[in-house]
PDB file of C-alpha atoms in Angstrom:
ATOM      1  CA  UNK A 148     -11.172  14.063  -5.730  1.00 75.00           C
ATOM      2  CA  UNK A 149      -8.653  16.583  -6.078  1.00 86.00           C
ATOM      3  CA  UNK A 150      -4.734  16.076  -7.511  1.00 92.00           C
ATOM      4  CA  UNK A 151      -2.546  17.810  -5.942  1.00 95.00           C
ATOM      5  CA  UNK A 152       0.920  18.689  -7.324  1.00 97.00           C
ATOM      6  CA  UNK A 153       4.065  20.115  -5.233  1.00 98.00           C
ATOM      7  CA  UNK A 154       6.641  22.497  -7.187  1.00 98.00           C
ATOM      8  CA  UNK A 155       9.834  24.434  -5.771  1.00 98.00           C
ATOM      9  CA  UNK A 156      11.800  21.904  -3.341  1.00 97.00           C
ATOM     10  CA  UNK A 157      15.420  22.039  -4.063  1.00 97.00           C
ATOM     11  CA  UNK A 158      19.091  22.482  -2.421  1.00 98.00           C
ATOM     12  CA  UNK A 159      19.122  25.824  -0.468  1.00 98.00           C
ATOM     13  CA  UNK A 160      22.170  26.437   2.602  1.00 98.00           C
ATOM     14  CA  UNK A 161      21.088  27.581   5.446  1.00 98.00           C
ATOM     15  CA  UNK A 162      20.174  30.608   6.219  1.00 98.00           C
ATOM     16  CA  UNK A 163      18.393  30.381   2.642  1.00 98.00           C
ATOM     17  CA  UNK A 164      14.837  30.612   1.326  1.00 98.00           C
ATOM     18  CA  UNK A 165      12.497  28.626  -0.591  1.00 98.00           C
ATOM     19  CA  UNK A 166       8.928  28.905  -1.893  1.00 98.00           C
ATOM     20  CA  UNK A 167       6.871  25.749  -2.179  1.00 98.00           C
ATOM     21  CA  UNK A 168       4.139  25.809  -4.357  1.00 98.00           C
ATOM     22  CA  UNK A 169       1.184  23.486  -5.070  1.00 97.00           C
ATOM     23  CA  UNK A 170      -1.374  23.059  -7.449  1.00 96.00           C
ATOM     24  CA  UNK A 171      -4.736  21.600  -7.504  1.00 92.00           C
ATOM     25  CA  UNK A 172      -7.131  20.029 -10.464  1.00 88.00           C
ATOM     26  CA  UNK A 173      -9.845  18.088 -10.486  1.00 84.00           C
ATOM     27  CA  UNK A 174     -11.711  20.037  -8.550  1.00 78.00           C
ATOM     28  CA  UNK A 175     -11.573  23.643  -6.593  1.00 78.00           C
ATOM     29  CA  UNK A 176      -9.735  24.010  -3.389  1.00 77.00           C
ATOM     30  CA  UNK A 177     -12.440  26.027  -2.410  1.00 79.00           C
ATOM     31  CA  UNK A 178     -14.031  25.738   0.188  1.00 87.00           C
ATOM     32  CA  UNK A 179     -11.725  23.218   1.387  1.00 91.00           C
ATOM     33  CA  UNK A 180      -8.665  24.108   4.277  1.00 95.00           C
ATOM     34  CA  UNK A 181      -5.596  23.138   2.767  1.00 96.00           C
ATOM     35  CA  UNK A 182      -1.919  22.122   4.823  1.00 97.00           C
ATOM     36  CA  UNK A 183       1.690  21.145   4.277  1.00 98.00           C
ATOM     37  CA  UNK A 184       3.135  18.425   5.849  1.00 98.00           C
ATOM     38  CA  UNK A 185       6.735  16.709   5.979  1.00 98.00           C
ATOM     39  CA  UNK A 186       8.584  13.725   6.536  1.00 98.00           C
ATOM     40  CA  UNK A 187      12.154  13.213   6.804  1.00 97.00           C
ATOM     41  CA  UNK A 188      14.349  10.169   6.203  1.00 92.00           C
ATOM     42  CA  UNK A 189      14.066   8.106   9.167  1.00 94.00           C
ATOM     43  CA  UNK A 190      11.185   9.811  10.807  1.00 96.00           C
ATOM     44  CA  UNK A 191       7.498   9.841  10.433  1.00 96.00           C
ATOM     45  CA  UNK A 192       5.227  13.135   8.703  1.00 97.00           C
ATOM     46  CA  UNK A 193       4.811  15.687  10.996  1.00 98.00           C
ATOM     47  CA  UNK A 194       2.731  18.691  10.119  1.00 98.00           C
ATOM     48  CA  UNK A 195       3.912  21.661   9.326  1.00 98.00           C
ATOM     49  CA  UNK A 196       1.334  25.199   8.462  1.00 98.00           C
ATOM     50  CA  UNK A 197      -2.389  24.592   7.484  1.00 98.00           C
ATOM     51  CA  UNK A 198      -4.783  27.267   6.072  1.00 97.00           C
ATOM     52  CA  UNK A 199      -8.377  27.773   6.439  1.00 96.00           C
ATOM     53  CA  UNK A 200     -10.707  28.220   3.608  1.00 93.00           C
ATOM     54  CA  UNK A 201     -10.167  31.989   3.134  1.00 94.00           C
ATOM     55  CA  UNK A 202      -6.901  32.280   4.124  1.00 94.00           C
ATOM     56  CA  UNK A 203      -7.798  34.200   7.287  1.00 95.00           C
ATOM     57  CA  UNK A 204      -6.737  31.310   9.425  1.00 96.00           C
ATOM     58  CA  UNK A 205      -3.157  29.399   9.924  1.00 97.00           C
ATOM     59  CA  UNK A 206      -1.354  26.907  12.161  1.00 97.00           C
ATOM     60  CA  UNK A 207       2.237  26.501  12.297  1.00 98.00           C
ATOM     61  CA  UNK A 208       4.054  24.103  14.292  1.00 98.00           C
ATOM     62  CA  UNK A 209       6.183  25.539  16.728  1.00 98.00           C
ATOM     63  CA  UNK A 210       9.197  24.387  14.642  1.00 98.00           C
ATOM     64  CA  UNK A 211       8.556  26.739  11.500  1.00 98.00           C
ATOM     65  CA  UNK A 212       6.451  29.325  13.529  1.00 98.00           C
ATOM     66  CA  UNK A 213       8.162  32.713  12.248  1.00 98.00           C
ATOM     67  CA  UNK A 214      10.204  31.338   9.665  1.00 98.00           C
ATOM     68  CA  UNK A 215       7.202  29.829   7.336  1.00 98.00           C
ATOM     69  CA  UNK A 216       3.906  31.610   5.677  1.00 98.00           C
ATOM     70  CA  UNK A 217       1.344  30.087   4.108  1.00 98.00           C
ATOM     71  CA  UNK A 218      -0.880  31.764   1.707  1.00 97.00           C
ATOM     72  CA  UNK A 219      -3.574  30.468  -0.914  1.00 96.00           C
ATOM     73  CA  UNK A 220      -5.026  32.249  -4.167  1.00 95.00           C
ATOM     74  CA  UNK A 221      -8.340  30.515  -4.734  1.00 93.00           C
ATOM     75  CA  UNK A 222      -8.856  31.815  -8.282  1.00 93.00           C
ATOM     76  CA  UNK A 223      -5.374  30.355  -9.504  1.00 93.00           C
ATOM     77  CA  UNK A 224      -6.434  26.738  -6.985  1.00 94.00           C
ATOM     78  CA  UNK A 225      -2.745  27.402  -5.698  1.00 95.00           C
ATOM     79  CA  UNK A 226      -1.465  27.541  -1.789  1.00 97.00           C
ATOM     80  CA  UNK A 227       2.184  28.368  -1.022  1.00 98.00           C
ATOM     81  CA  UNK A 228       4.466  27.810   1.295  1.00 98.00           C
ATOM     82  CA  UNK A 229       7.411  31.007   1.613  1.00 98.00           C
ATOM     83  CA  UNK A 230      10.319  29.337   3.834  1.00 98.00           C
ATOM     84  CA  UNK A 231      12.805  31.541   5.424  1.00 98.00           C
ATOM     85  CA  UNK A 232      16.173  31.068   7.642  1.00 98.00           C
ATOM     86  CA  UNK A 233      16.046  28.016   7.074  1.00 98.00           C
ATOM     87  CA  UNK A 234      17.538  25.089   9.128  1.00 98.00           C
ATOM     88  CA  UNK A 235      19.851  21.487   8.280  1.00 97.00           C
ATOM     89  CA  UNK A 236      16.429  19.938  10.452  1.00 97.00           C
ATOM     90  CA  UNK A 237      14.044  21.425   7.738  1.00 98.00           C
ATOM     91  CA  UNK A 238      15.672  18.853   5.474  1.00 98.00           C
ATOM     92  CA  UNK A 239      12.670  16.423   4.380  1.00 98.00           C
ATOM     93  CA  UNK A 240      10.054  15.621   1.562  1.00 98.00           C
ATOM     94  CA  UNK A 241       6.975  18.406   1.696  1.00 98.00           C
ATOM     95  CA  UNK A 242       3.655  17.284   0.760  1.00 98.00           C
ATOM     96  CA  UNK A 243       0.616  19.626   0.527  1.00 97.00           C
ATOM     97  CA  UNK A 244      -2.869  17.922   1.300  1.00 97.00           C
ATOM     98  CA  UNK A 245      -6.487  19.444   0.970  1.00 95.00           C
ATOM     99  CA  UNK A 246      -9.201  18.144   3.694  1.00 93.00           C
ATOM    100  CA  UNK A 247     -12.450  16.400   1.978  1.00 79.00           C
ATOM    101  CA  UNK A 248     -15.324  14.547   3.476  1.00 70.00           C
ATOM    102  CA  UNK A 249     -17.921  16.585   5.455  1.00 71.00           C
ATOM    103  CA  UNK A 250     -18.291  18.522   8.415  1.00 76.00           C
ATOM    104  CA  UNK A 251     -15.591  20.513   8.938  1.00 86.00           C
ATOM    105  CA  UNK A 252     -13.339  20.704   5.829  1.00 88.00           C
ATOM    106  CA  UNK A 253     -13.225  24.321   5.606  1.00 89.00           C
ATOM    107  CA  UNK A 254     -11.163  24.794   8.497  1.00 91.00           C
ATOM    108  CA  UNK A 255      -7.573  24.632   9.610  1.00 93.00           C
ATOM    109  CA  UNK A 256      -6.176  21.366  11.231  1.00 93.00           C
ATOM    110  CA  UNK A 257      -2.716  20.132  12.319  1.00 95.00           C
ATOM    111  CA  UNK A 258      -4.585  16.387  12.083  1.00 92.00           C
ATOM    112  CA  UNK A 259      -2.946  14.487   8.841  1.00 93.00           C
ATOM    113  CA  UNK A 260      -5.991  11.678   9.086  1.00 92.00           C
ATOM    114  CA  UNK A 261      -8.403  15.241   8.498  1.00 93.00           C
ATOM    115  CA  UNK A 262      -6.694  15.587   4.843  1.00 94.00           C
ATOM    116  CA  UNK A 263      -8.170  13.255   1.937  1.00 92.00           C
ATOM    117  CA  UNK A 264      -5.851  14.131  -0.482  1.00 93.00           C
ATOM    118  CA  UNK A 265      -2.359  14.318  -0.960  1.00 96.00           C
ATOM    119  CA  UNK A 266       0.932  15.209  -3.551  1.00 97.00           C
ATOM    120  CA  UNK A 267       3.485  13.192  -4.329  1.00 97.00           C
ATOM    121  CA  UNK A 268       6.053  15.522  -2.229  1.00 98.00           C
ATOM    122  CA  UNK A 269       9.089  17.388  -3.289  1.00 98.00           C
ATOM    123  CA  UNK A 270      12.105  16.919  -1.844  1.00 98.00           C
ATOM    124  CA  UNK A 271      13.768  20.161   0.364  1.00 98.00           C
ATOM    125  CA  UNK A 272      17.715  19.625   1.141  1.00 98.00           C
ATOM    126  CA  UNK A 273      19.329  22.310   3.430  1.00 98.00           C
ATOM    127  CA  UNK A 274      23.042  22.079   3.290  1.00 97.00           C
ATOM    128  CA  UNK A 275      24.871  23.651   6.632  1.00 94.00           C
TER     129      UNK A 275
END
């Protein structure tokens, strides 16, 4: 099973940027789609971007859609997520997830029961 480790939350205002990273060991992301989910206090995790195997293929949720990218680099077993203009509401804990199991783990889902493994999350505060 893969570990997955989140890097880059912090206090931003808004308006601001961040970039999320995450990094992988135990075993290759590839071939498996990877996402980012969130979950703030109070609420539960909603999903936020996922990417497909090769990169070609992302979902955002209609929430972050032009504000957030997600990109991979398979040789470093690191995805990213760049966050832009960003909103009080983006305020949560951001956990990146890889897919396992069979089937269909190379492609892109918005489903957090399709992801086998998680991060511990990293906490993104923006001040208004």
């Amino acid at each position: 099973q893969v570990q997955l480790v989140e890097s880059g939350g912090g206090l931003v205002q808004a308006g601001g940027s961040l970039r999320l990273s995450c990094a992988a060991s135990g075993r290759t992301f590839n071939p498996y789609a990877l996402g980012w989910f969130r979950q703030a206090p109070g609420k539960e995790r909603e999903f936020v971007g996922s990417i497909n195997w090769s990169g070609r293929t992302t979902y955002y949720a209609d929430s972050v859609k032009g504000r957030f990218t997600i990109s991979r680099d398979n040789a470093k077993n690191m995805m990213y997520l760049q966050m832009n203009s960003l909103k009080p509401e983006d305020t949560a804990v951001y956990y990146c997830a890889a897919r396992g199991g069979s089937g269909s783990y190379s492609y892109a889902s918005k489903v957090a029961a399709d992801f086998g493994s998680w991060g511990q999350g990293t906490q993104v505060t923006v001040s208004s």
